[in-house]
GROMACS .gro file of C-alpha atoms in nm:
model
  346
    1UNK     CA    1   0.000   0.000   0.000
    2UNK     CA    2   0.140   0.365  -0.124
    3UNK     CA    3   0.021   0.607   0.183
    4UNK     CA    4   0.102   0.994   0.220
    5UNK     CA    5   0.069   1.159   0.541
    6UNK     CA    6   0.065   1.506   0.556
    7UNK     CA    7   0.143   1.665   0.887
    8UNK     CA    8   0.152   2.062   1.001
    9UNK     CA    9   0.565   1.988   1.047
   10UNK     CA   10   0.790   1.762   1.204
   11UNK     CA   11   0.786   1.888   1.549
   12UNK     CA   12   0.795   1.647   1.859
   13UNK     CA   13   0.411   1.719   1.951
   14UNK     CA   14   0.176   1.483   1.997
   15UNK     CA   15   0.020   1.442   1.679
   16UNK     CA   16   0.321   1.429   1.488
   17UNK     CA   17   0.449   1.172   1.699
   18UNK     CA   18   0.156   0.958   1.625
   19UNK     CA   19   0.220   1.013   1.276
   20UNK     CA   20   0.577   0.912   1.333
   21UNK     CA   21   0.513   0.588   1.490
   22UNK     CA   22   0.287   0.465   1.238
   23UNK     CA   23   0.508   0.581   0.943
   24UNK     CA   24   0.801   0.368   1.094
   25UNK     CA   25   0.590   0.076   1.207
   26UNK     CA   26   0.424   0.058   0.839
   27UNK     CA   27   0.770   0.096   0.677
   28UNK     CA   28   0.933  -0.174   0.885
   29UNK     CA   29   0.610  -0.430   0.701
   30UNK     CA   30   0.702  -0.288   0.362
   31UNK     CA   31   0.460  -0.016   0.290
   32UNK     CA   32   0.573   0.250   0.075
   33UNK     CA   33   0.514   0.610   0.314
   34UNK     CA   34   0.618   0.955   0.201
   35UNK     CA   35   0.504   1.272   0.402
   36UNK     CA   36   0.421   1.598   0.318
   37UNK     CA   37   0.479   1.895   0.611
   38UNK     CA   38   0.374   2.245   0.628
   39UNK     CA   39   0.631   2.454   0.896
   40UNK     CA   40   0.998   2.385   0.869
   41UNK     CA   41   1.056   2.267   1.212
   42UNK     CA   42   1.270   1.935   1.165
   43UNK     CA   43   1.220   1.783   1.538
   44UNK     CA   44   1.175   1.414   1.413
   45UNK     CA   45   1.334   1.201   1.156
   46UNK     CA   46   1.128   1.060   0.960
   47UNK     CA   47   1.253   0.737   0.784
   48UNK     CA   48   1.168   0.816   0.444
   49UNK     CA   49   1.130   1.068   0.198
   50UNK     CA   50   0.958   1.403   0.369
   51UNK     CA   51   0.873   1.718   0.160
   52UNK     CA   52   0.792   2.002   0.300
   53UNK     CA   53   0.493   2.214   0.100
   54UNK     CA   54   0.313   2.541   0.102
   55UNK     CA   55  -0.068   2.504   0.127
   56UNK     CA   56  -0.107   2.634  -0.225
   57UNK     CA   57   0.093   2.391  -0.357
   58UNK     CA   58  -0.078   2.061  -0.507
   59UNK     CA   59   0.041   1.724  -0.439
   60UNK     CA   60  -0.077   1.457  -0.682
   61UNK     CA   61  -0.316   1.262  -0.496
   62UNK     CA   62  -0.298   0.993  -0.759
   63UNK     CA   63  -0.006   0.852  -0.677
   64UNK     CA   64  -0.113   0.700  -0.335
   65UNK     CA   65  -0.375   0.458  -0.178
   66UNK     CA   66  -0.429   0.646   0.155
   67UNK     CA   67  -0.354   1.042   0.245
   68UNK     CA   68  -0.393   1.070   0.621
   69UNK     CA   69  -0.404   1.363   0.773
   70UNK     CA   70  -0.321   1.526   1.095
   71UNK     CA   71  -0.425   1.858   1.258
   72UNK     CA   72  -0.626   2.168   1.075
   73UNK     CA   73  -0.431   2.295   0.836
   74UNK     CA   74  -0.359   1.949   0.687
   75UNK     CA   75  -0.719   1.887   0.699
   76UNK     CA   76  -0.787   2.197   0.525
   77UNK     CA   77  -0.543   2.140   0.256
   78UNK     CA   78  -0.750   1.808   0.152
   79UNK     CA   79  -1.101   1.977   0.151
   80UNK     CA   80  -0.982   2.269  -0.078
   81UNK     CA   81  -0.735   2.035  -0.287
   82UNK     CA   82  -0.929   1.681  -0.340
   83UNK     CA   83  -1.087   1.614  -0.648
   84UNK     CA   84  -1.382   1.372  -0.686
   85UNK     CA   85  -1.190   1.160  -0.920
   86UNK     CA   86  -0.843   1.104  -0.716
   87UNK     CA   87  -0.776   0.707  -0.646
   88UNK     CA   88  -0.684   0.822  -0.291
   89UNK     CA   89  -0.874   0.743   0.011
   90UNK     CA   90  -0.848   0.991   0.250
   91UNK     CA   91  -0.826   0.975   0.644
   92UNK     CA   92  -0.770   1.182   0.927
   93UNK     CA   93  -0.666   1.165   1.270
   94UNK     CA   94  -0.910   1.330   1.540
   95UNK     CA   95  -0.630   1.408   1.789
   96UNK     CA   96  -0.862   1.568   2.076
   97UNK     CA   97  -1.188   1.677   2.187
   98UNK     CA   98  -1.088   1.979   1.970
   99UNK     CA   99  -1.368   2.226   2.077
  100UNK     CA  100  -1.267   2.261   2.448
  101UNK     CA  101  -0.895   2.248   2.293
  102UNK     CA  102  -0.956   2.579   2.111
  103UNK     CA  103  -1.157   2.714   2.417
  104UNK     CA  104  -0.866   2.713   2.614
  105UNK     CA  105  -0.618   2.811   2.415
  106UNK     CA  106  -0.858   3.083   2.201
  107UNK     CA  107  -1.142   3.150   2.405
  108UNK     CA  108  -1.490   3.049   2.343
  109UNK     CA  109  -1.595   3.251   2.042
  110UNK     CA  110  -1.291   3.156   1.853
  111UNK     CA  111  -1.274   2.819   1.971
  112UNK     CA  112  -1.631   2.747   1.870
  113UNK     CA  113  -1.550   2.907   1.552
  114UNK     CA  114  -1.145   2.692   1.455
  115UNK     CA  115  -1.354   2.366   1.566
  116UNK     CA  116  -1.678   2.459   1.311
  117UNK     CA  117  -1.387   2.503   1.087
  118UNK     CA  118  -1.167   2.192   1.180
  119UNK     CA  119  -1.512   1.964   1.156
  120UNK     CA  120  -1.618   2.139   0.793
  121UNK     CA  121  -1.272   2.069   0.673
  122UNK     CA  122  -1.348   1.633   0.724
  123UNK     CA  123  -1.610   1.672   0.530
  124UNK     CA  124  -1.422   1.556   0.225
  125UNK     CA  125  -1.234   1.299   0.392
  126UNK     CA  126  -1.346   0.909   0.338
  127UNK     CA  127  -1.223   0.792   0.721
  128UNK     CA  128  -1.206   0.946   1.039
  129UNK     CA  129  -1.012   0.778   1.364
  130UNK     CA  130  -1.052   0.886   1.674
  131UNK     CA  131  -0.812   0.876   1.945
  132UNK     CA  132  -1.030   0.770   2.212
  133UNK     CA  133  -1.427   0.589   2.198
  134UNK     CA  134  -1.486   0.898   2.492
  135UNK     CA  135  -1.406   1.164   2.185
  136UNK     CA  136  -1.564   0.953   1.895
  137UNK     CA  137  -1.942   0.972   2.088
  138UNK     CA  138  -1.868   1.327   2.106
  139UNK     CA  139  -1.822   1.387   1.743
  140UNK     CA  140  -1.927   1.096   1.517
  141UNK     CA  141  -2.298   1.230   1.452
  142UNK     CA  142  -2.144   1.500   1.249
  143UNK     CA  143  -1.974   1.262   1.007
  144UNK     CA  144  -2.278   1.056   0.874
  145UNK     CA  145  -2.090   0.974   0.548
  146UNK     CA  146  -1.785   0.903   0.660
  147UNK     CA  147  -1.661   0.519   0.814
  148UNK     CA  148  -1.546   0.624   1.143
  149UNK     CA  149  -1.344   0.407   1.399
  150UNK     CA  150  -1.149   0.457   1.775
  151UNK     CA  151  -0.791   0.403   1.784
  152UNK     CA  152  -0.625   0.421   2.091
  153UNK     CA  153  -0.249   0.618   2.088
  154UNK     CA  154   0.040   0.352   2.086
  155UNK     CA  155   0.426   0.405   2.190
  156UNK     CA  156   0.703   0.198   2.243
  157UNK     CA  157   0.984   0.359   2.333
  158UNK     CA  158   1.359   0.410   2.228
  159UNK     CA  159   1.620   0.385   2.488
  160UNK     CA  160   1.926   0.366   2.261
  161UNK     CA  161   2.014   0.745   2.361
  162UNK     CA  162   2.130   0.786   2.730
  163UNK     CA  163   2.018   1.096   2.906
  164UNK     CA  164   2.316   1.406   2.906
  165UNK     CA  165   2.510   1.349   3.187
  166UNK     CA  166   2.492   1.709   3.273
  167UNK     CA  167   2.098   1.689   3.316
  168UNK     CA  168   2.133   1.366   3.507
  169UNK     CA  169   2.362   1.546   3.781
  170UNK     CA  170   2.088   1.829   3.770
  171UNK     CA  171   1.811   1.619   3.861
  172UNK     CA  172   1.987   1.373   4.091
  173UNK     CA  173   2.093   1.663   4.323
  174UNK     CA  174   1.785   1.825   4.330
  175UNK     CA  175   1.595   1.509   4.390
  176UNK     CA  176   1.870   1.444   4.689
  177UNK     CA  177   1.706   1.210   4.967
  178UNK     CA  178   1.296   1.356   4.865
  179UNK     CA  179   1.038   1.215   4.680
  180UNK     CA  180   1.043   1.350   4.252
  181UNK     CA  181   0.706   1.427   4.081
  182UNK     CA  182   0.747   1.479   3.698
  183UNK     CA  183   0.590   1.596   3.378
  184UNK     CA  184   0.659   1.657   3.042
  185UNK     CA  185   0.473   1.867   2.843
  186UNK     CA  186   0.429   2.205   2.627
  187UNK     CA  187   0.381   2.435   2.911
  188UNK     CA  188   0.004   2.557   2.833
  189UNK     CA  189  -0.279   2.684   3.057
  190UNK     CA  190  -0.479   2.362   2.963
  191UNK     CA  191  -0.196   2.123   3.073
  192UNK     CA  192  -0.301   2.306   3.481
  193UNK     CA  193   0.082   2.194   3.642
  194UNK     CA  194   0.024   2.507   3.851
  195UNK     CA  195  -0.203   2.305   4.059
  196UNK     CA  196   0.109   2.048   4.141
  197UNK     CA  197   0.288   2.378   4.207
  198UNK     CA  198   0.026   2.492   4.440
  199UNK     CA  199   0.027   2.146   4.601
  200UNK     CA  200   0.366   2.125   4.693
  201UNK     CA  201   0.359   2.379   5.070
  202UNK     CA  202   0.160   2.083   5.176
  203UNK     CA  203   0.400   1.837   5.099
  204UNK     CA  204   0.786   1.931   5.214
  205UNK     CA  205   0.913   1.576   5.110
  206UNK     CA  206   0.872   1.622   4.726
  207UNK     CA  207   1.041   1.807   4.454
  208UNK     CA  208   0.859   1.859   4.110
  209UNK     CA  209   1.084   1.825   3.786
  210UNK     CA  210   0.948   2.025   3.470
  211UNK     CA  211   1.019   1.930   3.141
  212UNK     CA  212   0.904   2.123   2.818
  213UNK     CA  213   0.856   2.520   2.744
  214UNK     CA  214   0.576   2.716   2.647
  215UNK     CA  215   0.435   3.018   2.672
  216UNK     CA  216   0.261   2.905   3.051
  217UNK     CA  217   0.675   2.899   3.193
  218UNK     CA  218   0.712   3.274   3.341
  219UNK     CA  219   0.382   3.188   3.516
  220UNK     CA  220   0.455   2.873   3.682
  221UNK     CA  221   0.809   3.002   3.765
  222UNK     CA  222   0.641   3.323   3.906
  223UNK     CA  223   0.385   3.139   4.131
  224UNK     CA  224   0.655   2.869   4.268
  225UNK     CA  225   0.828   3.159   4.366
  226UNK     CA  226   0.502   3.306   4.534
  227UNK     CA  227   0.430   3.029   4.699
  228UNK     CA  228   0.767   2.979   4.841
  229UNK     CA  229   0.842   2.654   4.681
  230UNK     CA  230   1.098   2.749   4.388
  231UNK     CA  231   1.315   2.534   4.578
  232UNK     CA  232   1.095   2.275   4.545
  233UNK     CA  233   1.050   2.295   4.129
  234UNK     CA  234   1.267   2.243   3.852
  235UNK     CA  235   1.224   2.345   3.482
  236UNK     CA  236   1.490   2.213   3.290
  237UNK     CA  237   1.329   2.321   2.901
  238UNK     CA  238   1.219   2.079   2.637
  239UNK     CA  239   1.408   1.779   2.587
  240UNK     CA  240   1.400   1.508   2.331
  241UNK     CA  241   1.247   1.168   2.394
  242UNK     CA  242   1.152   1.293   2.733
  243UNK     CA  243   1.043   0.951   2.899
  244UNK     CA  244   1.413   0.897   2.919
  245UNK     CA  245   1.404   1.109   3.212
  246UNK     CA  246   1.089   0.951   3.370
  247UNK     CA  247   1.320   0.692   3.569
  248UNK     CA  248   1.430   0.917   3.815
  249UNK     CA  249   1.093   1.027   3.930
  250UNK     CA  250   0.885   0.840   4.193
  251UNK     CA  251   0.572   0.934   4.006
  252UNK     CA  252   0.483   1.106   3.679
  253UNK     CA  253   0.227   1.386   3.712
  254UNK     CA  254  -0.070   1.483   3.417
  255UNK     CA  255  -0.291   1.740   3.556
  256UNK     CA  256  -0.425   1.864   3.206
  257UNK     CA  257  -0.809   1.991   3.159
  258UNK     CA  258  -0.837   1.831   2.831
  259UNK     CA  259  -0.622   1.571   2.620
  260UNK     CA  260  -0.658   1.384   2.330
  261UNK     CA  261  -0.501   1.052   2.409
  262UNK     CA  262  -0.226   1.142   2.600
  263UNK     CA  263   0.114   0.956   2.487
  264UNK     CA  264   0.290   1.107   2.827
  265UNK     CA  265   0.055   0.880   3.014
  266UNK     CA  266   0.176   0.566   2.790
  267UNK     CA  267   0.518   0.636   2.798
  268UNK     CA  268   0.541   0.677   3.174
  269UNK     CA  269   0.368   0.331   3.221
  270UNK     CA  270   0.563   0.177   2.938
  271UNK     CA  271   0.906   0.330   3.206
  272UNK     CA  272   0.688   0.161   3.477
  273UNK     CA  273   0.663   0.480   3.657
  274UNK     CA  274   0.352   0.531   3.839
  275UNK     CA  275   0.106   0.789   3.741
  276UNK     CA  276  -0.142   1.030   3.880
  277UNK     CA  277  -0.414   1.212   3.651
  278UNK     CA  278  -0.674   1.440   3.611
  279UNK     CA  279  -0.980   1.240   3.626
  280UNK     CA  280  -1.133   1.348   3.275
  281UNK     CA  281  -1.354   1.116   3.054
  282UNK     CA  282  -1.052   1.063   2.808
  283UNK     CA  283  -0.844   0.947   3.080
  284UNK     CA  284  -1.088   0.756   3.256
  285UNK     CA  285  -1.174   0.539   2.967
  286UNK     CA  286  -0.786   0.447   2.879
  287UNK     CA  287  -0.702   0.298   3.233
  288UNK     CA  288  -0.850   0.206   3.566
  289UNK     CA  289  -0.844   0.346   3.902
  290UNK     CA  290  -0.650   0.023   3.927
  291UNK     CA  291  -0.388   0.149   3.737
  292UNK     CA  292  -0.314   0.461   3.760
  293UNK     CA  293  -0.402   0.719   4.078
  294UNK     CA  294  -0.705   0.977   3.977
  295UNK     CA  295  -0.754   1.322   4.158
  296UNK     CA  296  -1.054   1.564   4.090
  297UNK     CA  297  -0.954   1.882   3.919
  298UNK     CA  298  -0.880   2.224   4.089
  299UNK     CA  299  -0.895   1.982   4.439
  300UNK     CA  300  -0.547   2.033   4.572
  301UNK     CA  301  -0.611   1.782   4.860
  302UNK     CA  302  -0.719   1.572   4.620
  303UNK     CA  303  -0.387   1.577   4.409
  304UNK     CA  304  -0.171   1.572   4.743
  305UNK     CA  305  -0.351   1.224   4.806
  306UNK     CA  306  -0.308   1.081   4.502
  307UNK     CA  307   0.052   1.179   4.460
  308UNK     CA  308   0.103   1.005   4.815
  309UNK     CA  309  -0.050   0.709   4.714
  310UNK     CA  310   0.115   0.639   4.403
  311UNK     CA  311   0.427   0.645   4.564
  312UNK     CA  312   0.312   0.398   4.836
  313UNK     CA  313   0.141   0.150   4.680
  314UNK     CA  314   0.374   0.162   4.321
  315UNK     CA  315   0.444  -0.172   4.252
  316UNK     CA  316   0.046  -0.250   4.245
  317UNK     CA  317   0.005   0.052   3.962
  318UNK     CA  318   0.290  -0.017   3.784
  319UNK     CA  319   0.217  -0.374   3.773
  320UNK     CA  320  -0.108  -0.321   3.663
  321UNK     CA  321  -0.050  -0.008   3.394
  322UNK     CA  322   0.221  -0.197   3.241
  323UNK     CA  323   0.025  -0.508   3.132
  324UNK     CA  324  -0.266  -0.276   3.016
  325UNK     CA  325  -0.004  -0.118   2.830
  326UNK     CA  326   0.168  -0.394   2.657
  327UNK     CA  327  -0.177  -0.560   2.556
  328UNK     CA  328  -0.372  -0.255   2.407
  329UNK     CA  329  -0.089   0.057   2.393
  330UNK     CA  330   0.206  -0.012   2.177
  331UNK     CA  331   0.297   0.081   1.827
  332UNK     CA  332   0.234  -0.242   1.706
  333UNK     CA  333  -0.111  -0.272   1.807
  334UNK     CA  334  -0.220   0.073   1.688
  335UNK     CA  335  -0.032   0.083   1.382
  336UNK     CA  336  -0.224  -0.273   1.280
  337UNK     CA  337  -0.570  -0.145   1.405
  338UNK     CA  338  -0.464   0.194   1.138
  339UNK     CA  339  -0.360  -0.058   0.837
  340UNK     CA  340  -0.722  -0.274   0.912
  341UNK     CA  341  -0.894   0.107   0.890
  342UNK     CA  342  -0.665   0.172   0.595
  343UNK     CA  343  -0.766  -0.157   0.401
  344UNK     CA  344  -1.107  -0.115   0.492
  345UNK     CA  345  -1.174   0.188   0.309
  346UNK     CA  346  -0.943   0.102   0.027
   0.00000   0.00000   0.00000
């Protein structure tokens, strides 16, 4: 099978990183991929041949059997470039519950307005796959023509690349003799780690390690500082292949108000590091209470108690996650469910 992906660049976000895993996984079975990106931002390497393209400029759609998508833009480049007549079937990723997305990060006249726009722009597409069954209730009814399915995020992960020594000796020292909480992230209002900051006065005995930038940093940096517990956070700016990192933290932290399917959350269990998360439907419906700690949103006690508990009773969670994980959330199982959807429409 000849598939094109087109993808808004080659950053290390989420989406992209999706995109990357399947391209590799379908590669490695002999599929002939080539993708098509919008920004230069070269963050991932991409096994095979990668163009980048304006959004005025035409690819032949002809020459493929499947052009999947990811994110608006890409979307939008399909509904104002497809033709009735190309042999390509074309499917998108649904990467999040996109209208509260936009709400956060736009507000709610805007956001109502980009996800009207992002949901318009699928109308042309043949296939849409949704990251989680929670988001596919939410928006199948508006694609009555199109074969829609849920496919769960997949990772597995590449340890081939030790972490910088320099980093390690940053993180050890600060850790010292107390108890490490960490995240990874773009550093957004809708990713709420100020409410770990905020948690931390309560609890002396743990330190909370930062990974990623965005334009949420001055804040959190601001309020540690107001709180008194700068001494208590680190922020040591984006890294590459991040869950590298998770195995010197007692417990990996996801406090968001919305996400997609979050990979963080897979590659921290896949590191058998316990986690604790915002108890949203997304969330809820990928693991168990079983597996991973829950704490209700904006409810600081809450997160304080789940944090504790993660760490004391980590061997159940990690035990737990981790077989969840290898059965339902690697690269090989999502990439297989994606050729299935692939064939399907084909």
């Amino acid at each position: 099978m000849k598939i094109a992906v087109i993808a808004p660049s080659l950053a290390n976000k989420g989406p992209v990183i999706v995109a990357f895993d399947i391209c590799c996984t379908l590669l490695k079975q002999g599929h002939d991929v080539k993708v098509f990106y919008m920004d230069e931002i070269h963050e991932l390497d991409f096994p095979c041949e990668a163009d980048h393209i304006s959004f005025f400029e035409r690819i032949d759609f002809n020459e493929f059997d499947i052009v999947h998508t990811h994110g608006l833009r890409p979307n939008a480049y399909v509904f104002f470039h497809r033709r009735r007549k190309h042999r390509a079937k074309f499917v998108s990723t649904f990467h999040s519950d996109i209208k509260q997305e936009f709400t956060i990060e736009h507000g709610r006249f805007w956001g109502s307005i980009f996800a009207k726009m992002f949901c318009t722009f699928l109308l042309r597409h043949h296939g849409i796959a949704f990251v989680s069954e929670s988001i596919e209730k939410l928006y199948k009814p508006k694609f009555r023509k199109q074969k829609c399915v849920a496919i769960a995020n997949g990772r597995t992960l590449d340890f081939s690349q030790n972490v910088n020594i320099s980093d390690e000796n940053i993180i050890l020292k600060f850790k010292g003799d107390r108890k490490l909480i960490m995240t990874a992230a773009v550093l957004t209002e809708r990713k709420g780690l100020y409410q770990v900051i905020e948690a931390l006065p309560g609890m002396p005995n743990y330190v909370f390690c930062v990974i990623g930038s965005g334009d949420e940093s001055a804040h959190l940096k601001h309020l540690a500082e107001k709180l008194g517990v700068s001494n208590q956070c680190l922020f040591i700016g984006a890294r590459q292949a991040a869950y590298r990192y998770f195995k010197y933290a007692d417990v990996y932290v996801l406090p968001s108000f919305s996400e997609g399917f979050p990979l963080a959350i897979i590659e921290a269990v896949a590191t058998q590091c316990p986690v604790v998360a915002s108890d949203i439907e997304v969330i809820r419906s990928a693991f168990t209470k079983e597996e991973i700690c829950f704490f209700i949103l904006k409810n600081i006690v809450s997160l304080q108690d789940s944090l504790r508990r993660a760490v004391e009773h980590k061997e159940k969670y990690v035990k737990n996650a981790f077989e969840h994980y290898q059965s339902s959330y690697t690269v090989e199982v999502m990439s297989s469910r994606y050729l299935d959807f692939f064939k399907s429409i084909v």
